C-alpha cells in the first residue's frame, strides 16, 4: 500500500532545481521499476517524488550513439531502446547480453539505464558490465556539470553505506560514456539464477579481454551480487595478465576471486559458499570463452 506523497513532473532542468530546493526530501522517478515497488512495499517511504522523464531541455537524457570513441547512453534510455540500437552490439557484446536477460519485456520497456546504475543494487545487471567498460558518469547540477568514473562513484557509495550512488545536492545523471575496447577484444556477461526462465541473478560476472599493440593481453573482471555493490577485481586482472597460460596459476586465480568475494550472509537467493564457488567457475568460463588465443 502506498503512503500518500506529492508528485512533480518538471518540464525543464531549472524547474527541477526549483522544485528540489523547495521540497528537499524527494526521490527521483525515472522508469520506476525499483522505486515504485519499494514504495508500495514500504521500503522507500518518501514525501515527494520528482518525475524527470518530461524534462525537455536536457537532450543527453535520451541520447544513444556509437561513435569512433565509444558508446554514449542517456540515463533515461530504456533497456529495450538499447537492445533496439544494434550499432553498439559488436563492440559492447557483454552489455547487450546483460540487457537481454534484464527482467521481462515489460520491465525492459520501462527500466532505464540510469535507474539501474544509480540504484546501485548489488546484483544490478548493468553494474558489473559498465565497470569492465570503464564507464564515465556525466552529472548536471545547480553548479554546472561534472564527470566521474562509475567505479569511483560505487566506491563512494560503499563508504557512505547508503542506498544509491552518492550525488551532491540536486544533481542528476544525464548520460554515460563507455569507451570502446581495442579492435581485437572480447567481452561476455555470465550469471547464475535459480531458474532457467526470467529471474534475478544470484550472482553475475562481466569479463573483457583485449590485445594491446605490444601483443600483450589485458583483462577486466567485475561481478555483481557477491559484495555490497558491483565491484571491479583489479587484482584478478593483474593475475590473469601475468599468468601466461599457466594452468596452475589459473587455479590460484580461482581461489583468489573466491577469497575476495564478500557475499551477504543473509542473501535469500544463494548461500555465501555457493556464491564464492560459482564466481570462480564463472570466471573460468569467461576466460575460456576468449576466441582469439588459447590459455
mmCIF file of N, CA and C in Angstrom, residues 131-188:
data_model
loop_
_atom_site.group_PDB
_atom_site.id
_atom_site.type_symbol
_atom_site.label_atom_id
_atom_site.label_comp_id
_atom_site.label_asym_id
_atom_site.label_seq_id
_atom_site.Cartn_x
_atom_site.Cartn_y
_atom_site.Cartn_z
ATOM 1 N N UNK A 131 31.305 -1.454 -15.389
ATOM 2 C CA UNK A 131 32.630 -1.394 -14.772
ATOM 3 C C UNK A 131 33.714 -1.922 -15.707
ATOM 4 N N UNK A 132 33.447 -3.009 -16.434
ATOM 5 C CA UNK A 132 34.501 -3.538 -17.314
ATOM 6 C C UNK A 132 34.711 -2.661 -18.542
ATOM 7 N N UNK A 133 33.749 -1.789 -18.839
ATOM 8 C CA UNK A 133 33.926 -0.861 -19.957
ATOM 9 C C UNK A 133 34.386 0.522 -19.489
ATOM 10 N N UNK A 134 34.843 0.608 -18.234
ATOM 11 C CA UNK A 134 35.372 1.875 -17.696
ATOM 12 C C UNK A 134 34.391 3.031 -17.887
ATOM 13 N N UNK A 135 33.142 2.805 -17.546
ATOM 14 C CA UNK A 135 32.090 3.797 -17.776
ATOM 15 C C UNK A 135 32.367 5.103 -17.037
ATOM 16 N N UNK A 136 32.105 6.198 -17.732
ATOM 17 C CA UNK A 136 32.210 7.541 -17.159
ATOM 18 C C UNK A 136 30.795 8.085 -16.982
ATOM 19 N N UNK A 137 30.511 8.627 -15.804
ATOM 20 C CA UNK A 137 29.185 9.142 -15.480
ATOM 21 C C UNK A 137 29.199 10.664 -15.613
ATOM 22 N N UNK A 138 28.270 11.192 -16.404
ATOM 23 C CA UNK A 138 28.161 12.644 -16.587
ATOM 24 C C UNK A 138 26.984 13.158 -15.762
ATOM 25 N N UNK A 139 27.253 14.189 -14.968
ATOM 26 C CA UNK A 139 26.311 14.664 -13.954
ATOM 27 C C UNK A 139 26.078 16.163 -14.131
ATOM 28 N N UNK A 140 24.834 16.587 -13.909
ATOM 29 C CA UNK A 140 24.497 18.012 -14.008
ATOM 30 C C UNK A 140 23.766 18.457 -12.751
ATOM 31 N N UNK A 141 24.147 19.614 -12.255
ATOM 32 C CA UNK A 141 23.507 20.165 -11.066
ATOM 33 C C UNK A 141 23.452 21.674 -11.133
ATOM 34 N N UNK A 142 23.115 22.292 -10.018
ATOM 35 C CA UNK A 142 22.990 23.749 -9.976
ATOM 36 C C UNK A 142 24.323 24.443 -10.235
ATOM 37 N N UNK A 143 25.423 23.774 -9.903
ATOM 38 C CA UNK A 143 26.745 24.367 -10.070
ATOM 39 C C UNK A 143 27.369 24.060 -11.429
ATOM 40 N N UNK A 144 26.643 23.376 -12.294
ATOM 41 C CA UNK A 144 27.181 23.050 -13.614
ATOM 42 C C UNK A 144 27.267 21.549 -13.821
ATOM 43 N N UNK A 145 28.212 21.136 -14.647
ATOM 44 C CA UNK A 145 28.354 19.723 -14.980
ATOM 45 C C UNK A 145 29.695 19.189 -14.489
ATOM 46 N N UNK A 146 29.742 17.893 -14.286
ATOM 47 C CA UNK A 146 30.990 17.225 -13.923
ATOM 48 C C UNK A 146 30.919 15.787 -14.406
ATOM 49 N N UNK A 147 32.054 15.131 -14.467
ATOM 50 C CA UNK A 147 32.093 13.726 -14.860
ATOM 51 C C UNK A 147 33.010 12.972 -13.907
ATOM 52 N N UNK A 148 32.678 11.716 -13.671
ATOM 53 C CA UNK A 148 33.431 10.887 -12.736
ATOM 54 C C UNK A 148 33.281 9.438 -13.171
ATOM 55 N N UNK A 149 34.272 8.620 -12.892
ATOM 56 C CA UNK A 149 34.180 7.210 -13.263
ATOM 57 C C UNK A 149 33.135 6.515 -12.395
ATOM 58 N N UNK A 150 32.449 5.545 -12.972
ATOM 59 C CA UNK A 150 31.448 4.803 -12.212
ATOM 60 C C UNK A 150 32.097 4.058 -11.052
ATOM 61 N N UNK A 151 33.286 3.537 -11.275
ATOM 62 C CA UNK A 151 33.977 2.813 -10.209
ATOM 63 C C UNK A 151 34.181 3.710 -8.991
ATOM 64 N N UNK A 152 34.536 4.964 -9.225
ATOM 65 C CA UNK A 152 34.730 5.906 -8.120
ATOM 66 C C UNK A 152 33.414 6.186 -7.402
ATOM 67 N N UNK A 153 32.331 6.343 -8.173
ATOM 68 C CA UNK A 153 31.027 6.582 -7.556
ATOM 69 C C UNK A 153 30.590 5.391 -6.714
ATOM 70 N N UNK A 154 30.805 4.193 -7.226
ATOM 71 C CA UNK A 154 30.426 2.999 -6.474
ATOM 72 C C UNK A 154 31.253 2.862 -5.197
ATOM 73 N N UNK A 155 32.529 3.193 -5.269
ATOM 74 C CA UNK A 155 33.367 3.126 -4.075
ATOM 75 C C UNK A 155 32.907 4.136 -3.037
ATOM 76 N N UNK A 156 32.502 5.323 -3.486
ATOM 77 C CA UNK A 156 31.983 6.336 -2.567
ATOM 78 C C UNK A 156 30.687 5.864 -1.933
ATOM 79 N N UNK A 157 29.857 5.204 -2.726
ATOM 80 C CA UNK A 157 28.598 4.675 -2.215
ATOM 81 C C UNK A 157 28.857 3.640 -1.137
ATOM 82 N N UNK A 158 29.844 2.787 -1.370
ATOM 83 C CA UNK A 158 30.161 1.735 -0.413
ATOM 84 C C UNK A 158 30.606 2.325 0.922
ATOM 85 N N UNK A 159 31.420 3.391 0.866
ATOM 86 C CA UNK A 159 31.906 4.017 2.093
ATOM 87 C C UNK A 159 30.783 4.720 2.845
ATOM 88 N N UNK A 160 29.845 5.308 2.077
ATOM 89 C CA UNK A 160 28.748 6.034 2.711
ATOM 90 C C UNK A 160 27.754 5.092 3.374
ATOM 91 N N UNK A 161 27.661 3.863 2.841
ATOM 92 C CA UNK A 161 26.750 2.884 3.414
ATOM 93 C C UNK A 161 25.286 3.212 3.199
ATOM 94 N N UNK A 162 24.982 4.016 2.168
ATOM 95 C CA UNK A 162 23.607 4.410 1.885
ATOM 96 C C UNK A 162 23.172 3.827 0.542
ATOM 97 N N UNK A 163 21.853 3.661 0.343
ATOM 98 C CA UNK A 163 21.384 3.138 -0.941
ATOM 99 C C UNK A 163 21.608 4.143 -2.062
ATOM 100 N N UNK A 164 21.898 3.633 -3.251
ATOM 101 C CA UNK A 164 22.103 4.504 -4.399
ATOM 102 C C UNK A 164 23.489 5.122 -4.414
ATOM 103 N N UNK A 165 23.882 5.644 -5.573
ATOM 104 C CA UNK A 165 25.187 6.284 -5.674
ATOM 105 C C UNK A 165 25.147 7.647 -4.991
ATOM 106 N N UNK A 166 26.313 8.153 -4.626
ATOM 107 C CA UNK A 166 26.399 9.409 -3.883
ATOM 108 C C UNK A 166 26.517 10.590 -4.838
ATOM 109 N N UNK A 167 25.471 11.403 -4.905
ATOM 110 C CA UNK A 167 25.486 12.627 -5.686
ATOM 111 C C UNK A 167 25.391 13.815 -4.743
ATOM 112 N N UNK A 168 25.827 14.968 -5.224
ATOM 113 C CA UNK A 168 25.706 16.178 -4.431
ATOM 114 C C UNK A 168 24.280 16.708 -4.531
ATOM 115 N N UNK A 169 23.987 17.764 -3.791
ATOM 116 C CA UNK A 169 22.622 18.284 -3.726
ATOM 117 C C UNK A 169 22.047 18.595 -5.104
ATOM 118 N N UNK A 170 20.892 18.014 -5.383
ATOM 119 C CA UNK A 170 20.093 18.322 -6.569
ATOM 120 C C UNK A 170 20.856 18.089 -7.873
ATOM 121 N N UNK A 171 21.632 17.030 -7.914
ATOM 122 C CA UNK A 171 22.307 16.641 -9.150
ATOM 123 C C UNK A 171 21.540 15.500 -9.815
ATOM 124 N N UNK A 172 21.643 15.446 -11.137
ATOM 125 C CA UNK A 172 21.069 14.350 -11.908
ATOM 126 C C UNK A 172 22.134 13.776 -12.832
ATOM 127 N N UNK A 173 22.120 12.469 -13.002
ATOM 128 C CA UNK A 173 22.979 11.837 -14.003
ATOM 129 C C UNK A 173 22.316 12.037 -15.361
ATOM 130 N N UNK A 174 23.024 12.674 -16.279
ATOM 131 C CA UNK A 174 22.445 12.938 -17.603
ATOM 132 C C UNK A 174 22.748 11.816 -18.589
ATOM 133 N N UNK A 175 23.989 11.318 -18.582
ATOM 134 C CA UNK A 175 24.342 10.261 -19.526
ATOM 135 C C UNK A 175 25.629 9.572 -19.102
ATOM 136 N N UNK A 176 25.925 8.490 -19.793
ATOM 137 C CA UNK A 176 27.128 7.697 -19.544
ATOM 138 C C UNK A 176 27.936 7.605 -20.838
ATOM 139 N N UNK A 177 29.244 7.444 -20.669
ATOM 140 C CA UNK A 177 30.104 7.197 -21.827
ATOM 141 C C UNK A 177 30.929 5.950 -21.562
ATOM 142 N N UNK A 178 30.860 5.000 -22.494
ATOM 143 C CA UNK A 178 31.625 3.761 -22.401
ATOM 144 C C UNK A 178 32.672 3.763 -23.509
ATOM 145 N N UNK A 179 33.949 3.940 -23.172
ATOM 146 C CA UNK A 179 34.991 3.937 -24.208
ATOM 147 C C UNK A 179 35.080 2.575 -24.895
ATOM 148 N N UNK A 180 35.345 2.597 -26.186
ATOM 149 C CA UNK A 180 35.487 1.344 -26.931
ATOM 150 C C UNK A 180 36.751 0.611 -26.512
ATOM 151 N N UNK A 181 36.684 -0.707 -26.521
ATOM 152 C CA UNK A 181 37.873 -1.526 -26.324
ATOM 153 C C UNK A 181 38.691 -1.518 -27.614
ATOM 154 N N UNK A 182 39.966 -1.907 -27.549
ATOM 155 C CA UNK A 182 40.752 -2.031 -28.780
ATOM 156 C C UNK A 182 40.080 -2.980 -29.772
ATOM 157 N N UNK A 183 40.502 -2.899 -31.025
ATOM 158 C CA UNK A 183 39.835 -3.647 -32.089
ATOM 159 C C UNK A 183 39.794 -5.143 -31.805
ATOM 160 N N UNK A 184 40.907 -5.711 -31.358
ATOM 161 C CA UNK A 184 40.947 -7.143 -31.062
ATOM 162 C C UNK A 184 40.568 -7.341 -29.603
ATOM 163 N N UNK A 185 39.271 -7.557 -29.366
ATOM 164 C CA UNK A 185 38.782 -7.651 -27.995
ATOM 165 C C UNK A 185 37.612 -8.624 -27.919
ATOM 166 N N UNK A 186 37.255 -8.953 -26.702
ATOM 167 C CA UNK A 186 36.173 -9.908 -26.452
ATOM 168 C C UNK A 186 35.555 -9.565 -25.103
ATOM 169 N N UNK A 187 34.224 -9.598 -25.028
ATOM 170 C CA UNK A 187 33.560 -9.377 -23.744
ATOM 171 C C UNK A 187 32.393 -10.344 -23.609
ATOM 172 N N UNK A 188 32.060 -10.670 -22.364
ATOM 173 C CA UNK A 188 30.991 -11.626 -22.111
ATOM 174 C C UNK A 188 30.361 -11.330 -20.752
#
